[in-house]
């Protein structure tokens, strides 16, 4: 026998960083919200490079104050062409102070970020955090009903689908995806190194995918090594000392002697895009809406802009006494997020394909693009500003305005 809880304005499904941010934004603005966070699972060893807009949003929500000591600033980004291509590009160096910023953003281990979000979520009066998985999502005319493992149900006028790649909310709303896989997998390892990183991230563009080193506090960095799946699996299986040597060699020893922490992650690379970011009474955020390869630190930054946009629209509807799940609201959400999501997905896809391709004109276009960025100051500064704060999408939270 199923029993129901009181109807809320918004039910967020998925307790990853995008869902937690949406739930905190909504409930923090006084919108009665339930977060179906799923059963507690260990967080993997990924880190997130949060761009300044995301840091501003998380500060405005009160998350950042709880985890900033675990984050390292990123003041310089280097792109090094390590493809060996005939059309090899010069090294490109982006410096935050060139656009008047102290840092492009901060890199933080996901476990600290998620713990800070969850702790805050549990303190917000308008938010009920439910540590159960959703077993069923049913979209009705006036509400979305989420069935929990216990058999209980929770209904909301709007469902925010933050339930990741295999989103049940997306399926319940009848939203299809387009997907393409790359012949690549990303290996994630956390490193200790003998030389300081000087708050610089370095992305080596290799023929099988980029190798990226991103600073963490102290003499530590996170490594994301994108390569063909066999190479990634082979590296993942190596004993610590051999893996450290293999990374040191691929990173041209720029961080000196390397030691690896025991945990390793492996992520097959794909692009997956929902054909729409919303449907009747459903708004999709984060990887439920878009999955992109970990190149240029865009994925979760996009997801946080989704969450901030949902928060902004629903908080306004709530203040005005409007239905937060009305079709006009979800249509507005879809329209507000379209350009940002499409442009970032295409840019990351194109960059990744240009690395994999043996087609000289495409390699040449990438080389030319990087050469222009290195030599033309105004172009480089425009690219940096757009990278940090996209002109098409600046939700209020990203501007430091409370909802
Ligand atoms: C190697 C790597 C490096 C990356 N680096 C960066 C970076 O530097 N910067 C950046 O911006 N992005 C980065 N990304 C992307 C970023 O990690 C993702 O965008 C982000 O984790 C997605 O968060 P999410 O909350 O949308 O999804 P998830 O983290 O997948 O969360 C979904 C949640 O929903 C829960 N869930 C699923 N189904 C149900 C259900 N039925 N009931 C209840 N809960 C459910 C899951 O348990 C999970 O907790 C990287 C990705 C990879 C692979």
Short mmCIF file of C-alpha atoms and ligand atoms in Angstrom, two decimals:
data_model
loop_
_atom_site.label_atom_id
_atom_site.label_comp_id
_atom_site.label_asym_id
_atom_site.label_seq_id
_atom_site.Cartn_x
_atom_site.Cartn_y
_atom_site.Cartn_z
CA UNK A 1 0.00 0.00 0.00
CA UNK A 2 1.57 3.31 -1.08
CA UNK A 3 1.37 6.36 1.13
CA UNK A 4 1.89 9.93 0.02
CA UNK A 5 3.60 12.92 1.56
CA UNK A 6 2.23 16.45 1.26
CA UNK A 7 2.54 17.88 -2.27
CA UNK A 8 5.57 20.13 -2.74
CA UNK A 9 6.20 22.77 -5.39
CA UNK A 10 9.34 21.06 -6.66
CA UNK A 11 10.64 17.53 -6.36
CA UNK A 12 14.28 17.19 -7.34
CA UNK A 13 15.39 13.67 -8.28
CA UNK A 14 19.13 12.98 -7.94
CA UNK A 15 21.58 14.01 -5.24
CA UNK A 16 24.62 14.70 -7.41
CA UNK A 17 26.07 18.21 -7.51
CA UNK A 18 23.53 19.51 -10.05
CA UNK A 19 20.52 18.19 -8.09
CA UNK A 20 21.85 19.39 -4.75
CA UNK A 21 22.42 22.87 -6.18
CA UNK A 22 18.93 23.00 -7.67
CA UNK A 23 17.37 21.87 -4.38
CA UNK A 24 19.38 24.38 -2.30
CA UNK A 25 18.57 27.21 -4.71
CA UNK A 26 14.84 26.40 -4.72
CA UNK A 27 14.36 25.75 -1.02
CA UNK A 28 16.73 28.55 -0.04
CA UNK A 29 14.32 30.91 -1.84
CA UNK A 30 11.44 29.51 0.22
CA UNK A 31 10.03 27.11 -2.41
CA UNK A 32 8.71 23.95 -0.68
CA UNK A 33 11.01 21.28 -2.13
CA UNK A 34 11.78 17.58 -1.73
CA UNK A 35 15.13 16.14 -2.83
CA UNK A 36 15.07 12.43 -3.65
CA UNK A 37 18.81 12.16 -3.16
CA UNK A 38 19.19 8.41 -3.64
CA UNK A 39 20.82 5.93 -1.32
CA UNK A 40 24.20 7.19 -0.02
CA UNK A 41 26.98 5.98 -2.33
CA UNK A 42 30.72 6.63 -2.13
CA UNK A 43 31.85 9.61 -4.22
CA UNK A 44 34.41 8.85 -6.93
CA UNK A 45 37.82 10.54 -7.15
CA UNK A 46 36.84 13.18 -9.72
CA UNK A 47 37.55 16.83 -9.10
CA UNK A 48 35.69 19.78 -10.55
CA UNK A 49 37.25 22.93 -11.89
CA UNK A 50 34.54 25.45 -11.01
CA UNK A 51 34.64 28.61 -13.10
CA UNK A 52 34.21 31.93 -11.27
CA UNK A 53 30.49 32.19 -12.15
CA UNK A 54 29.90 28.83 -10.46
CA UNK A 55 31.99 29.88 -7.44
CA UNK A 56 29.96 33.09 -7.16
CA UNK A 57 26.71 31.11 -7.32
CA UNK A 58 27.87 28.63 -4.69
CA UNK A 59 29.01 31.51 -2.46
CA UNK A 60 25.62 33.18 -2.85
CA UNK A 61 23.92 29.94 -1.84
CA UNK A 62 26.24 29.49 1.17
CA UNK A 63 27.94 26.31 -0.10
CA UNK A 64 31.36 27.70 -0.95
CA UNK A 65 32.06 28.97 2.59
CA UNK A 66 31.87 25.34 3.74
CA UNK A 67 34.42 23.87 1.33
CA UNK A 68 36.66 26.61 -0.05
CA UNK A 69 39.65 25.59 2.09
CA UNK A 70 39.72 22.35 0.07
CA UNK A 71 39.92 24.19 -3.24
CA UNK A 72 42.89 25.53 -5.21
CA UNK A 73 42.77 28.60 -7.45
CA UNK A 74 43.53 28.32 -11.12
CA UNK A 75 45.30 31.46 -12.32
CA UNK A 76 46.94 30.30 -15.56
CA UNK A 77 45.79 27.74 -18.13
CA UNK A 78 48.31 26.35 -20.61
CA UNK A 79 47.44 24.39 -23.72
CA UNK A 80 50.39 22.48 -25.14
CA UNK A 81 50.16 20.81 -28.55
CA UNK A 82 51.65 17.36 -27.98
CA UNK A 83 50.13 15.80 -31.09
CA UNK A 84 53.30 15.65 -33.14
CA UNK A 85 51.14 16.83 -36.03
CA UNK A 86 52.54 18.60 -39.08
CA UNK A 87 50.16 21.42 -38.16
CA UNK A 88 51.47 21.70 -34.61
CA UNK A 89 50.22 24.81 -32.76
CA UNK A 90 52.26 27.03 -30.44
CA UNK A 91 51.70 26.81 -26.69
CA UNK A 92 48.75 28.96 -25.65
CA UNK A 93 48.76 30.58 -22.23
CA UNK A 94 45.67 32.11 -20.71
CA UNK A 95 46.31 34.29 -17.64
CA UNK A 96 43.40 35.34 -15.43
CA UNK A 97 44.91 38.73 -14.59
CA UNK A 98 44.82 39.61 -18.30
CA UNK A 99 41.03 39.96 -17.91
CA UNK A 100 41.21 41.53 -14.45
CA UNK A 101 40.52 38.33 -12.50
CA UNK A 102 42.49 36.90 -9.62
CA UNK A 103 41.65 33.36 -10.86
CA UNK A 104 39.59 31.66 -13.58
CA UNK A 105 38.06 29.50 -10.90
CA UNK A 106 38.86 26.84 -8.33
CA UNK A 107 39.48 23.12 -8.49
CA UNK A 108 37.98 20.96 -5.75
CA UNK A 109 37.55 17.24 -5.11
CA UNK A 110 33.90 16.30 -5.69
CA UNK A 111 33.71 14.55 -2.30
CA UNK A 112 34.30 17.88 -0.48
CA UNK A 113 31.93 19.78 -2.74
CA UNK A 114 29.11 17.25 -2.41
CA UNK A 115 29.59 16.92 1.38
CA UNK A 116 29.31 20.72 1.77
CA UNK A 117 26.18 20.81 -0.40
CA UNK A 118 24.54 17.93 1.45
CA UNK A 119 25.29 19.44 4.88
CA UNK A 120 23.70 22.74 3.84
CA UNK A 121 20.72 21.02 2.19
CA UNK A 122 19.93 19.20 5.43
CA UNK A 123 19.72 22.54 7.29
CA UNK A 124 17.20 24.30 5.02
CA UNK A 125 13.70 24.32 6.50
CA UNK A 126 11.85 24.29 3.17
CA UNK A 127 13.80 21.24 1.95
CA UNK A 128 13.15 17.61 2.76
CA UNK A 129 16.10 15.41 1.86
CA UNK A 130 15.06 11.80 1.23
CA UNK A 131 17.94 9.29 1.18
CA UNK A 132 16.14 6.79 -1.04
CA UNK A 133 16.20 5.98 -4.73
CA UNK A 134 13.22 6.76 -6.90
CA UNK A 135 11.81 3.55 -8.36
CA UNK A 136 9.23 5.19 -10.59
CA UNK A 137 8.44 8.65 -11.94
CA UNK A 138 4.93 9.35 -13.24
CA UNK A 139 4.10 12.56 -15.03
CA UNK A 140 0.47 13.59 -14.57
CA UNK A 141 -1.53 16.56 -15.74
CA UNK A 142 -1.14 18.57 -12.51
CA UNK A 143 1.85 16.98 -10.77
CA UNK A 144 4.72 14.53 -11.06
CA UNK A 145 4.65 11.60 -8.64
CA UNK A 146 7.89 9.96 -7.58
CA UNK A 147 7.69 6.51 -5.98
CA UNK A 148 10.40 5.72 -3.44
CA UNK A 149 12.01 2.38 -2.59
CA UNK A 150 9.93 2.24 0.58
CA UNK A 151 6.78 2.38 -1.54
CA UNK A 152 5.97 5.88 -0.34
CA UNK A 153 5.37 8.60 -2.89
CA UNK A 154 6.27 12.24 -3.11
CA UNK A 155 4.54 14.54 -5.57
CA UNK A 156 5.58 17.94 -6.88
CA UNK A 157 4.12 20.48 -9.27
CA UNK A 158 7.48 20.40 -11.04
CA UNK A 159 10.04 17.60 -11.19
CA UNK A 160 13.65 18.64 -11.61
CA UNK A 161 15.37 15.67 -13.25
CA UNK A 162 18.94 15.65 -11.90
CA UNK A 163 19.21 11.88 -11.99
CA UNK A 164 22.19 11.67 -14.28
CA UNK A 165 22.88 9.78 -17.48
CA UNK A 166 20.10 7.20 -17.20
CA UNK A 167 17.52 9.72 -16.06
CA UNK A 168 14.15 8.24 -15.10
CA UNK A 169 12.65 11.75 -15.12
CA UNK A 170 13.76 12.21 -18.72
CA UNK A 171 12.23 8.88 -19.72
CA UNK A 172 8.98 9.65 -17.87
CA UNK A 173 8.70 12.96 -19.73
CA UNK A 174 9.18 11.09 -23.02
CA UNK A 175 12.31 13.07 -23.90
CA UNK A 176 14.73 11.24 -26.18
CA UNK A 177 18.45 11.78 -26.41
CA UNK A 178 21.01 11.84 -29.16
CA UNK A 179 24.23 10.16 -28.26
CA UNK A 180 27.58 9.41 -29.80
CA UNK A 181 30.47 7.56 -28.21
CA UNK A 182 34.12 8.31 -28.70
CA UNK A 183 36.78 5.60 -28.86
CA UNK A 184 38.20 7.06 -25.65
CA UNK A 185 38.07 6.70 -21.87
CA UNK A 186 39.21 9.13 -19.17
CA UNK A 187 41.44 7.89 -16.37
CA UNK A 188 41.32 10.00 -13.19
CA UNK A 189 44.11 9.91 -10.60
CA UNK A 190 45.13 12.30 -7.84
CA UNK A 191 48.84 13.08 -7.74
CA UNK A 192 51.43 14.34 -5.27
CA UNK A 193 54.42 16.00 -6.94
CA UNK A 194 57.83 17.32 -5.99
CA UNK A 195 57.54 20.64 -7.87
CA UNK A 196 54.90 23.29 -7.11
CA UNK A 197 52.13 23.81 -9.69
CA UNK A 198 52.08 27.59 -9.21
CA UNK A 199 48.26 27.57 -9.66
CA UNK A 200 48.73 26.61 -13.33
CA UNK A 201 46.73 23.95 -15.15
CA UNK A 202 48.29 22.31 -18.20
CA UNK A 203 46.39 20.55 -20.95
CA UNK A 204 48.60 18.47 -23.26
CA UNK A 205 46.76 17.86 -26.51
CA UNK A 206 47.76 14.34 -27.54
CA UNK A 207 46.57 12.38 -30.60
CA UNK A 208 44.47 10.03 -28.44
CA UNK A 209 43.00 12.83 -26.30
CA UNK A 210 44.08 15.48 -23.81
CA UNK A 211 46.08 14.92 -20.64
CA UNK A 212 45.11 17.58 -18.11
CA UNK A 213 46.78 18.45 -14.83
CA UNK A 214 44.73 20.72 -12.56
CA UNK A 215 46.03 22.16 -9.27
CA UNK A 216 44.74 21.03 -5.88
CA UNK A 217 45.80 22.58 -2.55
CA UNK A 218 49.47 21.99 -1.69
CA UNK A 219 51.71 19.99 -4.00
CA UNK A 220 48.83 17.92 -5.34
CA UNK A 221 47.04 17.93 -8.68
CA UNK A 222 44.25 16.01 -10.32
CA UNK A 223 44.99 14.19 -13.54
CA UNK A 224 42.46 13.48 -16.26
CA UNK A 225 44.07 11.39 -18.97
CA UNK A 226 41.88 10.83 -22.02
CA UNK A 227 43.10 8.04 -24.19
CA UNK A 228 41.94 5.00 -26.14
CA UNK A 229 40.13 2.63 -23.77
CA UNK A 230 42.86 -0.04 -23.90
CA UNK A 231 45.60 2.42 -22.98
CA UNK A 232 43.46 3.83 -20.14
CA UNK A 233 42.61 0.35 -18.82
CA UNK A 234 46.26 -0.71 -19.06
CA UNK A 235 47.41 2.34 -17.10
CA UNK A 236 44.67 1.89 -14.51
CA UNK A 237 45.86 -1.66 -13.81
CA UNK A 238 49.51 -0.68 -13.24
CA UNK A 239 51.06 -0.79 -9.77
CA UNK A 240 51.40 2.69 -8.20
CA UNK A 241 55.09 3.25 -8.98
CA UNK A 242 54.71 2.23 -12.64
CA UNK A 243 51.62 4.36 -13.09
CA UNK A 244 53.43 7.33 -11.55
CA UNK A 245 56.33 6.82 -13.98
CA UNK A 246 53.98 6.53 -16.98
CA UNK A 247 52.20 9.76 -16.00
CA UNK A 248 55.48 11.58 -15.35
CA UNK A 249 56.72 10.61 -18.80
CA UNK A 250 53.47 11.67 -20.54
CA UNK A 251 53.44 14.95 -18.59
CA UNK A 252 57.06 15.65 -19.57
CA UNK A 253 58.02 15.79 -15.86
CA UNK A 254 56.68 19.36 -15.52
CA UNK A 255 55.62 18.62 -11.94
CA UNK A 256 58.81 16.74 -11.05
CA UNK A 257 58.62 13.39 -9.30
CA UNK A 258 55.09 12.04 -9.08
CA UNK A 259 53.36 9.77 -6.57
CA UNK A 260 49.80 8.56 -7.11
CA UNK A 261 47.00 8.25 -4.56
CA UNK A 262 45.45 4.76 -4.50
CA UNK A 263 42.01 5.56 -5.94
CA UNK A 264 41.55 5.50 -9.73
CA UNK A 265 38.51 6.28 -11.85
CA UNK A 266 37.64 5.41 -15.41
CA UNK A 267 34.95 7.11 -17.52
CA UNK A 268 34.05 6.14 -21.09
CA UNK A 269 33.70 9.26 -23.22
CA UNK A 270 30.48 10.19 -24.96
CA UNK A 271 28.28 13.08 -25.85
CA UNK A 272 24.64 12.69 -24.95
CA UNK A 273 22.14 15.46 -25.35
CA UNK A 274 18.46 15.46 -24.45
CA UNK A 275 16.42 16.61 -27.43
CA UNK A 276 14.76 19.07 -25.07
CA UNK A 277 15.77 20.27 -21.60
CA UNK A 278 12.18 20.12 -20.44
CA UNK A 279 8.75 18.60 -21.00
CA UNK A 280 5.38 18.70 -19.30
CA UNK A 281 6.12 19.42 -15.60
CA UNK A 282 9.74 18.28 -15.97
CA UNK A 283 12.96 20.30 -16.21
CA UNK A 284 16.25 18.46 -16.77
CA UNK A 285 19.52 19.65 -15.22
CA UNK A 286 23.12 18.41 -15.32
CA UNK A 287 23.98 15.10 -16.96
CA UNK A 288 20.31 14.15 -17.25
CA UNK A 289 20.27 16.90 -19.88
CA UNK A 290 23.78 16.82 -21.38
CA UNK A 291 26.91 14.72 -21.08
CA UNK A 292 30.10 16.08 -22.62
CA UNK A 293 33.73 14.92 -22.52
CA UNK A 294 35.91 16.32 -19.71
CA UNK A 295 37.70 18.84 -21.89
CA UNK A 296 37.91 22.50 -20.89
CA UNK A 297 36.05 21.92 -17.58
CA UNK A 298 32.57 22.63 -18.90
CA UNK A 299 30.26 19.78 -17.78
CA UNK A 300 29.26 20.63 -14.24
CA UNK A 301 29.63 24.36 -14.84
CA UNK A 302 26.86 23.95 -17.43
CA UNK A 303 24.87 21.83 -14.95
CA UNK A 304 25.15 24.51 -12.27
CA UNK A 305 23.86 27.12 -14.72
CA UNK A 306 20.90 24.80 -15.42
CA UNK A 307 20.22 24.51 -11.69
CA UNK A 308 20.57 28.27 -11.13
CA UNK A 309 18.16 28.97 -14.01
CA UNK A 310 15.51 26.55 -12.71
CA UNK A 311 15.90 28.10 -9.26
CA UNK A 312 15.47 31.60 -10.63
CA UNK A 313 12.33 30.80 -12.66
CA UNK A 314 10.61 28.73 -9.99
CA UNK A 315 11.42 31.18 -7.16
CA UNK A 316 9.84 33.99 -9.22
CA UNK A 317 6.74 31.86 -9.96
CA UNK A 318 6.45 30.98 -6.27
CA UNK A 319 6.60 34.65 -5.20
CA UNK A 320 3.88 35.53 -7.71
CA UNK A 321 1.67 32.59 -6.70
CA UNK A 322 2.00 30.96 -10.13
CA UNK A 323 2.14 27.23 -10.86
CA UNK A 324 5.88 26.33 -10.79
CA UNK A 325 5.30 23.42 -13.17
CA UNK A 326 3.27 25.30 -15.78
CA UNK A 327 4.16 24.62 -19.40
CA UNK A 328 5.08 28.31 -19.88
CA UNK A 329 7.74 27.97 -17.19
CA UNK A 330 9.34 24.80 -18.57
CA UNK A 331 9.22 26.27 -22.09
CA UNK A 332 10.98 29.39 -20.83
CA UNK A 333 13.58 27.21 -19.11
CA UNK A 334 14.24 25.27 -22.32
CA UNK A 335 14.61 28.50 -24.26
CA UNK A 336 16.94 30.11 -21.68
CA UNK A 337 19.31 27.13 -21.62
CA UNK A 338 19.35 26.17 -25.31
CA UNK A 339 22.18 28.36 -26.65
CA UNK A 340 24.56 27.79 -23.75
CA UNK A 341 24.16 23.99 -23.81
CA UNK A 342 24.30 23.68 -27.60
CA UNK A 343 27.30 25.94 -28.09
CA UNK A 344 29.39 24.32 -25.33
CA UNK A 345 28.53 20.79 -26.48
CA UNK A 346 29.50 21.58 -30.06
CA UNK A 347 32.73 23.36 -29.10
CA UNK A 348 33.93 20.52 -26.87
CA UNK A 349 32.93 17.93 -29.47
CA UNK A 350 34.74 19.76 -32.25
CA UNK A 351 37.91 20.20 -30.19
CA UNK A 352 37.94 16.53 -29.25
CA UNK A 353 37.33 15.40 -32.84
CA UNK A 354 40.11 17.64 -34.11
CA UNK A 355 42.52 15.80 -31.80
CA UNK A 356 41.35 12.35 -32.89
CA UNK A 357 41.20 13.18 -36.56
CA UNK A 358 44.00 12.34 -38.93
CA UNK A 359 42.36 14.71 -41.42
CA UNK A 360 44.98 17.42 -41.95
CA UNK A 361 42.59 20.32 -42.65
CA UNK A 362 40.83 19.71 -39.32
CA UNK A 363 44.16 19.49 -37.50
CA UNK A 364 45.17 22.65 -39.32
CA UNK A 365 42.01 24.47 -38.23
CA UNK A 366 42.72 23.58 -34.58
CA UNK A 367 46.35 24.68 -34.95
CA UNK A 368 45.29 27.92 -36.59
CA UNK A 369 42.67 28.57 -33.89
CA UNK A 370 45.26 28.12 -31.14
CA UNK A 371 47.83 30.24 -33.02
CA UNK A 372 45.32 33.08 -33.36
CA UNK A 373 44.44 32.83 -29.66
CA UNK A 374 48.09 32.99 -28.68
CA UNK A 375 48.97 35.97 -30.86
CA UNK A 376 45.85 38.13 -30.92
CA UNK A 377 45.32 39.64 -27.47
CA UNK A 378 41.72 40.92 -27.91
CA UNK A 379 40.64 37.52 -29.31
CA UNK A 380 42.33 35.69 -26.45
CA UNK A 381 40.73 37.99 -23.86
CA UNK A 382 37.29 37.60 -25.49
CA UNK A 383 37.71 33.81 -25.42
CA UNK A 384 38.72 33.92 -21.75
CA UNK A 385 35.74 36.13 -20.79
CA UNK A 386 33.34 33.86 -22.70
CA UNK A 387 34.91 30.78 -21.10
CA UNK A 388 34.51 32.15 -17.57
CA UNK A 389 31.12 33.85 -17.98
CA UNK A 390 29.19 32.98 -21.15
CA UNK A 391 27.40 36.03 -22.54
CA UNK A 392 24.33 33.92 -23.43
CA UNK A 393 23.78 32.60 -19.91
CA UNK A 394 24.32 34.52 -16.73
CA UNK A 395 21.63 33.42 -14.27
CA UNK A 396 21.21 35.69 -11.26
CA UNK A 397 23.08 33.38 -8.89
CA UNK A 398 26.13 33.51 -11.20
CA UNK A 399 26.01 37.32 -10.85
CA UNK A 400 25.94 37.04 -7.06
CA UNK A 401 22.25 37.95 -6.72
CA UNK A 402 20.14 35.96 -4.26
CA UNK A 403 16.91 34.46 -5.61
C1 LIG B 1 36.86 12.68 -15.66
C2 LIG B 1 35.87 13.79 -15.55
C3 LIG B 1 36.30 15.06 -15.15
C4 LIG B 1 35.40 16.12 -15.06
N1 LIG B 1 35.85 17.37 -14.72
C5 LIG B 1 34.99 18.40 -14.72
C6 LIG B 1 35.44 19.73 -14.40
O1 LIG B 1 36.62 19.96 -14.11
N2 LIG B 1 34.54 20.75 -14.45
C7 LIG B 1 33.23 20.54 -14.78
O2 LIG B 1 32.46 21.49 -14.80
N3 LIG B 1 32.78 19.28 -15.05
C8 LIG B 1 33.61 18.23 -15.04
N4 LIG B 1 33.16 16.98 -15.32
C9 LIG B 1 31.72 16.75 -15.52
C10 LIG B 1 31.04 16.56 -14.16
O3 LIG B 1 31.71 15.59 -13.40
C11 LIG B 1 29.58 16.17 -14.36
O4 LIG B 1 28.98 17.15 -15.17
C12 LIG B 1 28.83 16.12 -13.04
O5 LIG B 1 29.36 15.17 -12.17
C13 LIG B 1 27.37 15.79 -13.31
O6 LIG B 1 26.66 15.99 -12.12
P1 LIG B 1 25.13 15.59 -12.06
O7 LIG B 1 24.67 15.98 -10.70
O8 LIG B 1 24.40 16.12 -13.24
O9 LIG B 1 25.12 14.01 -12.26
P2 LIG B 1 25.64 12.85 -11.30
O10 LIG B 1 26.85 13.27 -10.57
O11 LIG B 1 25.71 11.63 -12.15
O12 LIG B 1 24.48 12.72 -10.26
C14 LIG B 1 23.27 12.07 -10.53
C15 LIG B 1 22.76 11.57 -9.21
O13 LIG B 1 21.46 11.04 -9.40
C16 LIG B 1 21.36 9.86 -8.63
N5 LIG B 1 20.28 9.05 -9.20
C17 LIG B 1 20.23 8.42 -10.39
N6 LIG B 1 19.09 7.76 -10.53
C18 LIG B 1 18.38 7.99 -9.39
C19 LIG B 1 17.13 7.56 -8.89
N7 LIG B 1 16.36 6.74 -9.62
N8 LIG B 1 16.74 7.98 -7.68
C20 LIG B 1 17.50 8.81 -6.93
N9 LIG B 1 18.71 9.24 -7.34
C21 LIG B 1 19.14 8.81 -8.54
C22 LIG B 1 22.73 9.22 -8.73
O14 LIG B 1 22.95 8.31 -7.68
C23 LIG B 1 23.61 10.46 -8.61
O15 LIG B 1 23.88 10.77 -7.27
C24 LIG B 1 34.04 15.91 -15.41
C25 LIG B 1 33.60 14.63 -15.80
C26 LIG B 1 34.51 13.58 -15.89
C27 LIG B 1 34.03 12.23 -16.35
#
